[in-house]
Amino acid sequence: MGEIVDERELERARRLVGEAGRILVLTGAGISAESGVPTFRGEEGLWRRYRPEELATPEAFARDPRLVWEWYGWRRERIAAAGPNPAHLALARLALDRGGVRIVTQNVDDLHGVAAAEVAGGRDPGPALPLELHGSIFRVRCTACAERYAHREPVDARSRETLPTCRHCGELVRPDVVWFGEALDERLLAEAFGEAATADLCLVVGTSAVVQPAASLPRVTLDNGGRIVEVNPEPTPLSALAEVSLRAPAAEAVPRLTGEAGRAG
Ligand code: BV8
Ligand code: ZN
């Protein structure tokens, strides 16, 4: 940590944020890293321990629902123990204090939503609530009927028999997230692409920009005459397209980008 953000680059990025009418913010697992939620591809990332590209799939769940629920149960505990970090809070404040800001996330943790509620105080948190392209780890969907509901109870994945079941029909439920090979919600996707097409700026925070179709959103902004600003300690396929690419951790750079730095946390 403690990477010094390049002041000149930061100033250029701040100007782009200040001049933009409409901003699409696209976030990935990296924005939650400083909250203690492991990313997918980091050194202690989720991919190491569980090889998630084999677990975050409908085939894995059909083959071994107990193992998949064990992984999601572990992730829920990590997320429930985490809180939003200054990057989540700064983005929530930007969305609430300025019109025209839309947060779209690939993450299934609820940290953007918690940040929105915290920053809103008594105000309507609506403008700061994220569009969750890949669903939510704290919602379940029935494997047999159409039931879909919030679910935060601890998961007992010790055996197939103790896995969570549907409150309506009693059949096995699954995490309400989008797995690899599964289609994203059409309506959410259309909304996200619509925001990307009309944004003057796409602010990309903490994503390796390899997972499709989410990773195409910043290019849509660019193709429609908008600009890209990226916040990521590492280069990504988007870096070459970015007007400014801040090589810094989100919790350090984002508050300085949105003018939050120095304000009470
Ligand atoms: C679909 C929910 C078709 C579950 C997730 C082309 C080639 C090959 C394959 C494909 C292709 N096009 C599409 C595919 C298939 C696949 C895909 O994109 N594969 C990739 C790997 C190539 N896409 C799909 O399967 C999608 N569905 O295409 O369906 C279809 C269409 C119609 C009908 C039927 C089917 C579904 C994709 C969604 C998968 N679900 N998550 C869960 O979370 O358990 S994806 C998962 O990866 C997470 O959502 C995560 O957010 C996402 C992307 O990862 P990142 O967020 O970027 O996280 P990552 O760890 O990779 O990177 C972290 C970044 O943060 C790094 O850059 C790091 O440097 C940075 N960072 C670290 N610390 C910090 C930081 N940044 C800032 N601050 C820090 N402190
Ligand atoms: Zn059911």
Coordinates of C-alpha atoms and ligand atoms in Angstrom, one line a residue:
M1 CA 0.0 0.0 0.0
G2 CA 1.0 3.6 0.2
E3 CA 1.6 3.8 -3.5
I4 CA 1.9 7.4 -4.5
V5 CA -0.6 8.3 -7.1
D6 CA 1.0 10.2 -9.9
E7 CA -0.2 13.8 -9.2
R8 CA -0.3 14.9 -12.8
E9 CA -2.3 11.8 -13.9
L10 CA -4.6 12.3 -10.9
E11 CA -5.2 15.9 -11.9
R12 CA -6.1 14.9 -15.5
A13 CA -8.4 12.2 -14.2
R14 CA -10.1 14.6 -11.7
R15 CA -10.7 17.1 -14.5
L16 CA -12.3 14.4 -16.7
V17 CA -14.6 13.4 -13.7
G18 CA -15.4 17.1 -13.1
E19 CA -16.2 17.8 -16.8
A20 CA -18.3 14.7 -17.4
G21 CA -22.1 15.1 -17.5
R22 CA -22.9 11.4 -17.3
I23 CA -20.5 8.9 -15.7
L24 CA -20.8 5.1 -15.9
V25 CA -18.7 3.5 -13.1
L26 CA -17.8 -0.2 -13.7
T27 CA -16.4 -2.1 -10.7
G28 CA -14.8 -5.5 -10.3
A29 CA -13.5 -7.6 -7.4
G30 CA -10.5 -5.2 -7.0
I31 CA -12.6 -2.5 -5.4
S32 CA -13.5 -4.9 -2.6
A33 CA -9.9 -6.2 -2.1
E34 CA -9.1 -3.5 0.5
S35 CA -12.2 -4.5 2.4
G36 CA -10.6 -7.9 2.8
V37 CA -12.7 -9.7 0.2
P38 CA -10.3 -11.8 -2.0
T39 CA -10.3 -11.2 -5.7
F40 CA -10.6 -13.9 -8.3
R41 CA -7.1 -13.7 -9.8
G42 CA -5.0 -12.2 -7.0
E43 CA -2.2 -14.1 -5.4
E44 CA -4.4 -15.3 -2.5
G45 CA -7.4 -15.0 -4.9
L46 CA -10.4 -17.3 -5.0
W47 CA -9.1 -18.9 -8.1
R48 CA -6.1 -20.4 -6.2
R49 CA -7.9 -22.1 -3.4
Y50 CA -11.0 -23.3 -5.1
R51 CA -10.3 -23.1 -8.9
P52 CA -13.6 -21.2 -9.2
E53 CA -13.7 -21.3 -13.0
E54 CA -14.7 -24.9 -12.3
L55 CA -16.9 -24.1 -9.3
A56 CA -18.8 -21.0 -10.6
T57 CA -20.6 -23.1 -13.2
P58 CA -24.0 -24.8 -13.4
E59 CA -22.2 -28.1 -14.2
A60 CA -20.2 -27.9 -10.9
F61 CA -23.4 -27.2 -8.9
A62 CA -25.3 -30.1 -10.6
R63 CA -22.3 -32.4 -9.9
D64 CA -21.5 -31.3 -6.3
P65 CA -23.9 -28.7 -4.8
R66 CA -22.4 -29.3 -1.4
L67 CA -18.9 -28.2 -2.5
V68 CA -20.3 -25.2 -4.4
W69 CA -22.3 -24.1 -1.4
E70 CA -19.3 -24.6 0.8
W71 CA -17.4 -22.1 -1.3
Y72 CA -20.2 -19.6 -1.4
G73 CA -20.8 -20.0 2.4
W74 CA -17.1 -19.2 3.0
R75 CA -17.3 -16.2 0.7
R76 CA -20.4 -15.0 2.4
E77 CA -18.6 -15.1 5.8
R78 CA -15.7 -13.1 4.3
I79 CA -18.0 -10.5 2.9
A80 CA -20.3 -10.3 6.0
A81 CA -17.1 -9.6 8.0
A82 CA -16.1 -6.9 5.6
G83 CA -17.3 -3.4 5.3
P84 CA -17.3 -0.9 2.5
N85 CA -13.9 0.9 2.1
P86 CA -13.3 4.5 1.1
A87 CA -13.6 3.7 -2.6
H88 CA -17.1 2.3 -2.2
L89 CA -18.0 5.3 0.0
A90 CA -16.6 7.9 -2.3
L91 CA -18.5 6.4 -5.3
A92 CA -21.7 6.3 -3.3
R93 CA -21.2 10.0 -2.4
L94 CA -20.4 10.9 -6.0
A95 CA -23.6 9.2 -7.2
L96 CA -25.8 10.8 -4.4
D97 CA -24.3 14.3 -4.6
R98 CA -24.2 14.5 -8.5
G99 CA -26.8 13.5 -11.0
G100 CA -25.9 11.3 -13.9
V101 CA -23.7 8.8 -12.1
R102 CA -24.5 5.1 -12.5
I103 CA -22.6 2.3 -10.7
V104 CA -22.5 -1.0 -12.5
T105 CA -20.7 -3.9 -10.7
Q106 CA -19.6 -7.4 -11.6
N107 CA -19.3 -8.1 -7.9
V108 CA -21.8 -10.2 -6.0
D109 CA -20.8 -8.8 -2.6
D110 CA -23.2 -6.1 -1.2
L111 CA -20.5 -3.6 -0.4
H112 CA -21.8 -0.9 -2.9
G113 CA -25.3 -1.3 -1.4
V114 CA -24.0 -1.0 2.2
A115 CA -22.0 2.1 1.2
A116 CA -25.1 3.7 -0.4
A117 CA -27.1 3.2 2.7
E118 CA -24.3 4.5 4.9
V119 CA -23.8 7.6 2.8
A120 CA -27.5 8.4 2.2
G121 CA -28.3 8.7 5.9
G122 CA -31.9 9.7 5.7
R123 CA -31.9 10.4 1.9
D124 CA -33.0 7.9 -0.7
P125 CA -29.9 5.7 -1.4
G126 CA -31.4 4.9 -4.9
P127 CA -29.0 6.9 -7.1
A128 CA -26.0 5.1 -5.4
L129 CA -27.5 1.6 -5.6
P130 CA -25.4 -0.6 -8.0
L131 CA -26.7 -2.5 -11.0
E132 CA -25.6 -6.0 -10.1
L133 CA -24.7 -7.6 -13.5
H134 CA -23.7 -10.9 -11.9
G135 CA -26.4 -11.1 -9.2
S136 CA -25.9 -11.2 -5.4
I137 CA -24.4 -13.7 -3.1
F138 CA -27.0 -12.8 -0.5
R139 CA -29.9 -13.9 -2.7
V140 CA -31.0 -17.5 -3.6
R141 CA -33.0 -18.9 -6.5
C142 CA -34.9 -22.1 -6.4
T143 CA -33.7 -25.0 -8.7
A144 CA -37.2 -26.1 -9.1
C145 CA -39.7 -23.2 -8.9
A146 CA -39.5 -19.5 -9.7
E147 CA -38.9 -18.5 -6.1
R148 CA -36.1 -15.9 -5.6
Y149 CA -35.4 -14.1 -2.3
A150 CA -32.9 -12.5 0.0
H151 CA -31.0 -15.2 2.1
R152 CA -28.3 -14.4 4.6
E153 CA -28.6 -17.3 7.0
P154 CA -25.4 -19.3 7.6
V155 CA -25.1 -22.2 5.1
D156 CA -24.6 -25.7 6.6
A157 CA -22.7 -27.4 3.8
R158 CA -21.6 -30.4 5.8
S159 CA -23.9 -32.7 3.8
R160 CA -26.3 -32.6 0.9
E161 CA -29.2 -32.9 3.4
T162 CA -28.3 -29.7 5.3
L163 CA -28.0 -27.5 2.2
P164 CA -30.6 -24.6 2.0
T165 CA -34.0 -25.4 0.5
C166 CA -36.7 -23.3 -1.0
R167 CA -39.1 -21.6 1.4
H168 CA -41.9 -22.2 -1.1
C169 CA -41.4 -25.8 -2.5
G170 CA -38.7 -27.3 -0.3
E171 CA -36.4 -28.1 -3.2
L172 CA -32.6 -27.2 -3.3
V173 CA -31.8 -23.5 -3.8
R174 CA -28.7 -22.0 -5.4
P175 CA -26.9 -18.7 -5.0
D176 CA -28.6 -16.1 -7.3
V177 CA -25.5 -15.3 -9.2
V178 CA -24.6 -15.6 -12.9
W179 CA -22.2 -18.5 -13.4
F180 CA -19.8 -19.0 -16.3
G181 CA -21.7 -20.2 -19.4
E182 CA -24.9 -18.6 -18.0
A183 CA -26.7 -15.7 -19.7
L184 CA -26.9 -12.4 -17.8
D185 CA -30.3 -10.9 -17.0
E186 CA -31.3 -9.4 -20.4
R187 CA -32.9 -6.3 -18.9
L188 CA -29.9 -5.5 -16.6
L189 CA -27.6 -6.0 -19.6
A190 CA -29.6 -3.7 -21.8
E191 CA -29.7 -1.1 -19.1
A192 CA -25.9 -1.3 -18.6
F193 CA -25.2 -1.0 -22.3
G194 CA -27.6 1.9 -22.5
E195 CA -25.7 3.7 -19.7
A196 CA -22.4 3.0 -21.4
A197 CA -23.5 4.4 -24.7
T198 CA -24.7 7.7 -23.2
A199 CA -21.8 8.1 -20.7
D200 CA -19.2 10.9 -21.3
L201 CA -16.9 9.0 -19.0
C202 CA -16.5 5.3 -18.0
L203 CA -14.7 5.1 -14.7
V204 CA -13.3 1.5 -14.4
V205 CA -12.3 0.4 -11.0
G206 CA -10.7 -2.9 -9.9
T207 CA -11.4 -5.2 -12.8
S208 CA -9.1 -7.4 -14.9
A209 CA -11.5 -6.7 -17.7
V210 CA -11.4 -10.2 -19.1
V211 CA -14.9 -11.4 -18.2
Q212 CA -17.5 -10.8 -20.9
P213 CA -19.9 -9.2 -21.6
A214 CA -19.2 -6.8 -18.7
A215 CA -15.7 -6.0 -20.0
S216 CA -17.2 -4.6 -23.2
L217 CA -19.0 -1.8 -21.5
P218 CA -16.1 0.7 -21.4
R219 CA -15.5 0.1 -25.1
V220 CA -19.1 1.1 -25.8
T221 CA -18.5 4.4 -24.0
L222 CA -15.4 4.9 -26.1
D223 CA -17.2 4.0 -29.4
N224 CA -19.8 6.6 -28.6
G225 CA -17.3 9.4 -28.1
G226 CA -16.8 9.1 -24.3
R227 CA -13.5 8.6 -22.4
I228 CA -12.2 5.9 -20.1
V229 CA -10.4 6.4 -16.7
E230 CA -9.1 3.3 -15.0
V231 CA -8.0 2.7 -11.4
N232 CA -6.0 -0.5 -11.0
P233 CA -2.6 -1.2 -9.6
E234 CA -2.0 -3.5 -12.6
P235 CA -2.3 -2.8 -16.3
T236 CA -5.4 -4.5 -18.0
P237 CA -6.6 -4.8 -21.6
L238 CA -8.4 -1.5 -21.1
S239 CA -5.3 0.4 -20.0
A240 CA -4.4 1.2 -23.6
L241 CA -7.9 2.6 -24.2
A242 CA -7.9 4.7 -21.1
E243 CA -7.3 8.5 -21.2
V244 CA -5.8 8.1 -17.7
S245 CA -4.9 4.9 -16.0
L246 CA -4.1 5.4 -12.2
R247 CA -1.8 2.6 -11.1
A248 CA -3.0 2.7 -7.5
P249 CA -5.3 0.9 -5.1
A250 CA -8.9 2.0 -5.3
A251 CA -9.3 3.0 -1.6
E252 CA -6.4 5.4 -2.1
A253 CA -7.1 6.8 -5.5
V254 CA -10.9 6.9 -5.8
P255 CA -11.5 9.3 -2.9
R256 CA -8.9 11.6 -4.4
L257 CA -10.5 11.3 -7.8
T258 CA -13.9 12.3 -6.6
G259 CA -12.7 15.0 -4.4
E260 CA -13.5 13.1 -1.2
A261 CA -10.0 12.9 0.2
G262 CA -9.7 14.8 3.4
R263 CA -13.4 14.5 4.2
A264 CA -14.5 12.5 7.2
G265 CA -14.4 8.8 6.2
Ligands
BV8_1 C1 -21.9 -15.7 -21.0 C2 -20.5 -14.3 -10.5 C3 -23.1 -16.8 -22.7 C4 -20.2 -15.6 -9.8 C5 -18.9 -14.1 -12.4 C6 -14.6 -15.3 -24.9 C7 -13.6 -16.2 -24.7 C8 -13.7 -17.2 -23.7 C9 -14.8 -17.3 -22.8 C10 -15.8 -16.3 -23.1 C11 -15.7 -15.4 -24.0 N1 -16.9 -14.6 -24.0 C12 -17.7 -15.1 -23.0 C13 -17.0 -16.1 -22.4 C14 -17.5 -16.9 -21.3 C15 -17.3 -16.2 -20.0 C16 -16.0 -15.4 -19.9 O1 -16.1 -14.2 -20.1 N2 -14.9 -16.0 -19.5 C17 -13.7 -15.3 -19.3 C18 -12.9 -15.9 -18.2 C19 -12.9 -15.2 -20.6 N3 -18.4 -15.4 -19.8 C20 -19.5 -16.0 -19.3 O2 -19.6 -17.2 -19.2 C21 -20.7 -15.0 -19.1 N4 -21.9 -15.6 -19.7 O3 -21.1 -15.3 -21.8 O4 -23.0 -16.4 -21.4 C22 -24.5 -17.1 -23.0 C23 -25.3 -16.2 -23.7 C24 -26.6 -16.5 -24.0 C25 -27.2 -17.7 -23.4 C26 -26.4 -18.5 -22.7 C27 -25.1 -18.3 -22.4 C28 -21.0 -15.0 -17.6 C29 -19.8 -14.3 -16.9 C30 -20.2 -14.1 -15.4 C31 -19.5 -15.1 -14.6 N5 -19.7 -14.8 -13.1 N6 -19.2 -13.8 -11.1 C32 -19.3 -15.4 -8.6 O5 -18.9 -14.2 -8.3 O6 -19.1 -16.4 -7.9 S1 -17.5 -13.6 -13.0 C33 -16.4 -13.2 -11.8 O7 -15.2 -12.6 -12.4 C34 -16.8 -12.0 -10.8 O8 -18.0 -11.5 -11.1 C35 -15.7 -11.0 -11.1 O9 -16.1 -9.8 -10.8 C36 -15.5 -11.2 -12.5 C37 -14.4 -10.6 -13.2 O10 -13.3 -10.6 -12.4 P1 -12.8 -9.2 -11.8 O11 -13.9 -8.6 -11.1 O12 -12.1 -8.4 -12.8 O13 -11.8 -9.7 -10.7 P2 -10.4 -10.3 -11.0 O14 -9.9 -11.0 -9.7 O15 -10.3 -10.9 -12.3 O16 -9.5 -8.9 -11.1 C38 -9.3 -8.1 -10.0 C39 -8.7 -6.9 -10.5 O17 -8.6 -5.9 -9.4 C40 -7.3 -7.1 -11.0 O18 -7.1 -6.4 -12.3 C41 -6.4 -6.5 -10.0 O19 -5.2 -5.9 -10.5 C42 -7.3 -5.4 -9.4 N7 -7.0 -5.0 -8.0 C43 -6.5 -5.8 -7.0 N8 -6.4 -5.1 -5.9 C44 -7.0 -3.8 -6.2 C45 -7.3 -3.8 -7.5 N9 -7.9 -2.7 -8.1 C46 -8.0 -1.6 -7.3 N10 -7.7 -1.6 -6.0 C47 -7.2 -2.7 -5.4 N11 -6.8 -2.6 -4.1
ZN2 ZN -39.0 -23.7 -4.9

